[in-house]
CSV table of C-alpha atoms in Angstrom, one decimal:
chain,number,residue,atom,x,y,z
A,573,UNK,CA,-5.9,12.7,-6.7
A,574,UNK,CA,-3.4,9.8,-6.9
A,575,UNK,CA,0.3,9.4,-6.8
A,576,UNK,CA,2.3,8.6,-9.9
A,577,UNK,CA,5.9,8.6,-8.5
A,578,UNK,CA,8.0,9.0,-5.4
A,579,UNK,CA,11.4,10.9,-5.0
A,580,UNK,CA,12.7,8.3,-2.8
A,581,UNK,CA,15.4,6.3,-4.7
A,582,UNK,CA,16.7,2.8,-3.9
A,583,UNK,CA,20.1,1.3,-4.0
A,584,UNK,CA,19.1,-2.3,-5.2
A,585,UNK,CA,16.6,-3.7,-7.7
A,586,UNK,CA,13.1,-4.7,-5.8
A,587,UNK,CA,12.7,-8.2,-7.4
A,588,UNK,CA,10.3,-9.2,-4.9
A,589,UNK,CA,8.0,-6.3,-5.7
A,590,UNK,CA,8.4,-7.0,-9.5
A,591,UNK,CA,7.3,-10.4,-8.7
A,592,UNK,CA,4.3,-9.5,-7.0
A,593,UNK,CA,3.2,-7.1,-9.8
A,594,UNK,CA,3.7,-9.9,-12.3
A,595,UNK,CA,2.0,-12.5,-10.3
A,596,UNK,CA,-1.0,-10.2,-9.6
A,597,UNK,CA,-1.1,-9.5,-13.5
A,598,UNK,CA,-0.9,-13.2,-14.4
A,599,UNK,CA,-3.6,-14.0,-12.1
A,600,UNK,CA,-5.8,-11.3,-13.5
A,601,UNK,CA,-5.3,-12.3,-17.0
A,602,UNK,CA,-6.0,-15.8,-16.2
A,603,UNK,CA,-9.5,-15.2,-14.8
A,604,UNK,CA,-10.7,-12.0,-16.3
A,605,UNK,CA,-12.0,-13.3,-19.5
A,606,UNK,CA,-14.5,-15.5,-17.1
A,607,UNK,CA,-15.9,-12.4,-15.4
A,608,UNK,CA,-18.1,-11.4,-18.5
A,609,UNK,CA,-20.1,-14.5,-17.8
A,610,UNK,CA,-22.4,-14.5,-14.8
A,611,UNK,CA,-22.1,-18.1,-14.0
A,612,UNK,CA,-18.3,-18.4,-14.7
A,613,UNK,CA,-17.7,-15.1,-12.6
A,614,UNK,CA,-19.8,-16.7,-9.8
A,615,UNK,CA,-17.7,-19.7,-9.8
A,616,UNK,CA,-14.6,-18.1,-9.9
A,617,UNK,CA,-15.3,-15.8,-6.9
A,618,UNK,CA,-16.7,-18.9,-5.0
A,619,UNK,CA,-13.4,-20.7,-5.5
A,620,UNK,CA,-10.8,-17.9,-4.8
A,621,UNK,CA,-12.5,-14.8,-3.3
A,622,UNK,CA,-12.6,-14.2,0.4
A,623,UNK,CA,-16.2,-14.6,2.0
A,624,UNK,CA,-16.3,-13.2,5.5
A,625,UNK,CA,-19.2,-15.7,6.2
A,626,UNK,CA,-17.0,-18.8,5.0
A,627,UNK,CA,-13.9,-17.5,7.2
A,628,UNK,CA,-16.2,-17.1,10.1
A,629,UNK,CA,-17.2,-20.7,9.8
A,630,UNK,CA,-13.7,-21.8,9.3
A,631,UNK,CA,-14.1,-22.6,5.4
A,632,UNK,CA,-11.9,-21.6,2.5
A,633,UNK,CA,-9.3,-20.1,5.1
A,634,UNK,CA,-6.9,-20.3,1.9
A,635,UNK,CA,-8.9,-17.3,0.4
A,636,UNK,CA,-7.2,-15.1,2.9
A,637,UNK,CA,-4.3,-15.2,0.4
A,638,UNK,CA,-5.8,-16.2,-3.1
A,639,UNK,CA,-8.3,-13.3,-2.9
A,640,UNK,CA,-5.2,-10.8,-2.8
A,641,UNK,CA,-4.1,-12.1,-6.1
A,642,UNK,CA,-7.7,-11.2,-7.8
A,643,UNK,CA,-9.0,-8.1,-9.2
A,644,UNK,CA,-12.1,-7.1,-10.6
A,645,UNK,CA,-11.3,-5.1,-13.6
A,646,UNK,CA,-8.3,-3.5,-15.4
A,647,UNK,CA,-8.7,-0.2,-13.4
A,648,UNK,CA,-8.7,-2.2,-10.1
A,649,UNK,CA,-5.7,-4.0,-10.9
A,650,UNK,CA,-3.8,-1.0,-12.5
A,651,UNK,CA,-4.4,1.4,-9.5
A,652,UNK,CA,-3.2,-1.3,-7.2
A,653,UNK,CA,-0.1,-2.2,-8.9
A,654,UNK,CA,0.9,1.6,-9.5
A,655,UNK,CA,0.6,2.0,-5.6
A,656,UNK,CA,2.6,-1.2,-5.1
A,657,UNK,CA,5.3,0.1,-7.7
A,658,UNK,CA,5.6,3.5,-6.0
A,659,UNK,CA,5.8,2.3,-2.2
A,660,UNK,CA,7.1,-1.1,-2.5
A,661,UNK,CA,10.7,-0.7,-3.5
A,662,UNK,CA,11.8,1.2,-0.4
A,663,UNK,CA,10.0,-1.0,1.9
A,664,UNK,CA,11.8,-4.4,0.1
A,665,UNK,CA,15.1,-2.6,0.4
A,666,UNK,CA,14.4,-1.7,4.2
A,667,UNK,CA,13.1,-5.2,5.1
A,668,UNK,CA,15.1,-7.4,2.8
A,669,UNK,CA,13.4,-9.7,0.3
A,670,UNK,CA,12.4,-12.5,2.4
A,671,UNK,CA,11.0,-10.6,5.2
A,672,UNK,CA,9.4,-8.1,3.0
A,673,UNK,CA,7.5,-11.0,1.1
A,674,UNK,CA,6.0,-12.3,4.4
A,675,UNK,CA,5.4,-8.7,5.6
A,676,UNK,CA,3.2,-8.2,2.3
A,677,UNK,CA,1.5,-11.4,3.0
A,678,UNK,CA,0.6,-10.9,6.5
A,679,UNK,CA,-0.6,-7.4,5.8
A,680,UNK,CA,-3.0,-8.9,3.2
A,681,UNK,CA,-4.0,-11.4,5.8
A,682,UNK,CA,-4.6,-9.1,8.6
A,683,UNK,CA,-6.5,-6.6,6.2
A,684,UNK,CA,-9.1,-9.6,5.4
A,685,UNK,CA,-9.4,-10.5,8.9
A,686,UNK,CA,-10.4,-7.1,9.9
A,687,UNK,CA,-12.8,-7.0,7.2
A,688,UNK,CA,-14.3,-10.2,8.5
A,689,UNK,CA,-14.6,-8.7,12.0
A,690,UNK,CA,-16.3,-5.7,10.6
A,691,UNK,CA,-19.1,-7.9,9.3
A,692,UNK,CA,-18.3,-11.7,9.9
A,693,UNK,CA,-21.7,-13.0,8.3
A,694,UNK,CA,-21.5,-11.0,5.2
A,695,UNK,CA,-21.6,-12.8,1.8
A,696,UNK,CA,-20.2,-10.2,-0.3
A,697,UNK,CA,-16.8,-11.5,-1.8
A,698,UNK,CA,-13.6,-9.4,-1.4
A,699,UNK,CA,-11.0,-9.5,-3.7
A,700,UNK,CA,-7.9,-7.4,-4.5
A,701,UNK,CA,-4.5,-6.6,-3.3
A,702,UNK,CA,-5.1,-3.3,-1.8
A,703,UNK,CA,-5.2,-4.6,1.8
A,704,UNK,CA,-1.8,-6.1,1.5
A,705,UNK,CA,-0.7,-2.8,-0.3
A,706,UNK,CA,-2.2,-0.4,2.3
A,707,UNK,CA,0.3,-2.4,4.7
A,708,UNK,CA,3.0,-1.4,2.6
A,709,UNK,CA,1.9,2.3,2.7
A,710,UNK,CA,1.4,2.1,6.4
A,711,UNK,CA,5.1,1.0,6.8
A,712,UNK,CA,6.2,3.5,4.3
A,713,UNK,CA,4.4,6.2,6.2
A,714,UNK,CA,6.3,5.3,9.5
A,715,UNK,CA,10.1,4.9,7.7
A,716,UNK,CA,9.6,7.9,5.2
A,717,UNK,CA,7.1,10.4,6.3
A,718,UNK,CA,8.9,13.2,4.8
A,719,UNK,CA,9.7,11.5,1.5
A,720,UNK,CA,8.6,13.4,-1.5
A,721,UNK,CA,5.7,12.2,-3.5
A,722,UNK,CA,4.4,13.4,-6.8
A,723,UNK,CA,0.6,13.3,-7.2
A,724,UNK,CA,-1.7,13.9,-10.4
A,725,UNK,CA,-4.4,16.5,-9.2
A,726,UNK,CA,-7.4,16.5,-11.2
A,727,UNK,CA,-9.7,19.4,-11.0
A,728,UNK,CA,-12.5,18.9,-13.7
A,729,UNK,CA,-10.4,19.5,-16.8
A,730,UNK,CA,-7.3,20.9,-15.2
A,731,UNK,CA,-4.5,18.3,-14.7
A,732,UNK,CA,-1.6,19.2,-12.3
A,733,UNK,CA,1.4,17.5,-10.8
A,734,UNK,CA,2.2,18.7,-7.3
A,735,UNK,CA,4.7,17.3,-4.9
A,736,UNK,CA,3.6,16.8,-1.2
A,737,UNK,CA,5.3,14.9,1.8
A,738,UNK,CA,4.5,11.4,2.0
A,739,UNK,CA,2.7,11.7,5.5
A,740,UNK,CA,0.3,14.4,4.1
A,741,UNK,CA,-0.6,12.1,1.1
A,742,UNK,CA,-0.7,8.7,3.0
A,743,UNK,CA,-2.5,10.5,5.8
A,744,UNK,CA,-5.1,11.9,3.8
A,745,UNK,CA,-5.7,8.4,2.1
A,746,UNK,CA,-6.1,6.8,5.6
A,747,UNK,CA,-8.4,9.5,6.6
A,748,UNK,CA,-10.6,8.7,3.5
A,749,UNK,CA,-10.5,5.1,4.1
A,750,UNK,CA,-11.5,5.7,7.9
A,751,UNK,CA,-14.5,7.8,7.1
A,752,UNK,CA,-15.6,5.5,4.4
A,753,UNK,CA,-15.5,2.6,6.9
A,754,UNK,CA,-17.6,4.4,9.3
A,755,UNK,CA,-20.1,5.9,6.9
A,756,UNK,CA,-20.5,2.8,4.5
A,757,UNK,CA,-22.6,-0.3,5.5
A,758,UNK,CA,-20.6,-3.4,5.6
A,759,UNK,CA,-23.1,-5.5,3.8
A,760,UNK,CA,-22.7,-3.4,0.5
A,761,UNK,CA,-20.4,-4.1,-2.3
A,762,UNK,CA,-18.0,-1.7,-3.4
A,763,UNK,CA,-14.6,-0.5,-1.6
A,764,UNK,CA,-13.5,-2.8,1.2
A,765,UNK,CA,-12.6,0.0,3.5
A,766,UNK,CA,-12.0,-1.8,6.8
A,767,UNK,CA,-9.6,-3.9,5.0
A,768,UNK,CA,-7.5,-0.8,3.9
A,769,UNK,CA,-7.7,0.2,7.3
A,770,UNK,CA,-6.5,-3.2,8.7
A,771,UNK,CA,-3.7,-3.5,6.4
A,772,UNK,CA,-2.3,0.2,6.8
A,773,UNK,CA,-2.5,-0.4,10.6
A,774,UNK,CA,-0.8,-4.0,10.6
A,775,UNK,CA,1.9,-2.5,8.1
A,776,UNK,CA,2.6,0.3,10.6
A,777,UNK,CA,2.8,-2.1,13.6
A,778,UNK,CA,5.1,-4.5,11.9
A,779,UNK,CA,7.3,-1.9,10.7
A,780,UNK,CA,7.7,-0.6,14.2
A,781,UNK,CA,10.5,-2.8,15.2
A,782,UNK,CA,12.3,-2.3,12.1
A,783,UNK,CA,12.0,1.4,12.6
A,784,UNK,CA,13.3,1.2,16.3
A,785,UNK,CA,16.3,-1.0,15.1
A,786,UNK,CA,17.4,1.4,12.5
A,787,UNK,CA,17.4,4.4,15.0
A,788,UNK,CA,13.7,5.5,15.2
A,789,UNK,CA,14.0,9.4,14.9
A,790,UNK,CA,17.7,9.4,14.1
A,791,UNK,CA,16.6,7.2,11.1
A,792,UNK,CA,14.2,10.1,10.0
A,793,UNK,CA,17.0,12.6,10.3
A,794,UNK,CA,19.3,10.6,8.3
A,795,UNK,CA,16.3,10.4,5.6
A,796,UNK,CA,16.1,14.1,5.7
A,797,UNK,CA,19.9,14.7,5.0
A,798,UNK,CA,19.7,12.2,2.1
A,799,UNK,CA,16.8,14.0,0.4
A,800,UNK,CA,18.0,17.4,1.1
A,801,UNK,CA,15.4,18.3,3.5
A,802,UNK,CA,16.3,21.2,5.9
A,803,UNK,CA,16.1,20.8,9.6
A,804,UNK,CA,13.2,22.8,11.3
A,805,UNK,CA,15.4,24.2,14.0
A,806,UNK,CA,18.2,26.8,13.2
A,807,UNK,CA,20.5,25.0,15.7
A,808,UNK,CA,20.1,21.9,13.5
A,809,UNK,CA,20.9,23.4,10.2
A,810,UNK,CA,23.9,21.9,8.8
A,811,UNK,CA,25.0,21.6,4.9
A,812,UNK,CA,23.0,19.2,3.3
A,813,UNK,CA,24.6,17.7,0.2
A,814,UNK,CA,22.9,17.5,-3.0
A,815,UNK,CA,21.9,14.0,-4.3
A,816,UNK,CA,20.8,13.1,-7.8
A,817,UNK,CA,17.2,11.6,-7.5
A,818,UNK,CA,16.1,9.0,-9.9
A,819,UNK,CA,12.4,9.2,-11.1
């Protein structure tokens, strides 16, 4: 189960989101051919990946940022960029371009630091933009909990696209990360669950002030009217205009 698009149109071109996607793709293409050789791959990771052990000793602190733009495979970067493409445009519109870029980078750093705290002496390298993108998803959940998200549901040989509210899709995603983090030894390779958790929580925390400034619950109610979501209580029911949605 993974998202393929949301039904939450924006009013401006998300240049920063596109630039981040481009930067990740360019960075990946610049080093992916080296990953086929064990010696070359080791050097690439040593130079740019984030090693908790090194961060604990105050070394390679720049890797908290460079590791965000590295990926281990085509599937790895494709999945991450899909999530960024779906959820990044709305967050960029709400934050503004410069603040959104800082928000994205800060989410990635927070994600890496929680992974370090989970196992400060781990020598397993961490790469990928998923921690920063988790921050985008956490902020999206706070701002647009009822936005409709189309997800592809795969049941063995049956493929079906269903539409669910963002709070359900993102809530389930976070629950999976939390269960994975609690159930997986931190000294093993694979998914950096604690980085995902750290980025998601940091993203929500950094979006809290923006959500309050936009009116808090009133901002949600405005989104409901824009997206044609009927209010839950009869006394709240008013005529909801129909809007055209861009997919």
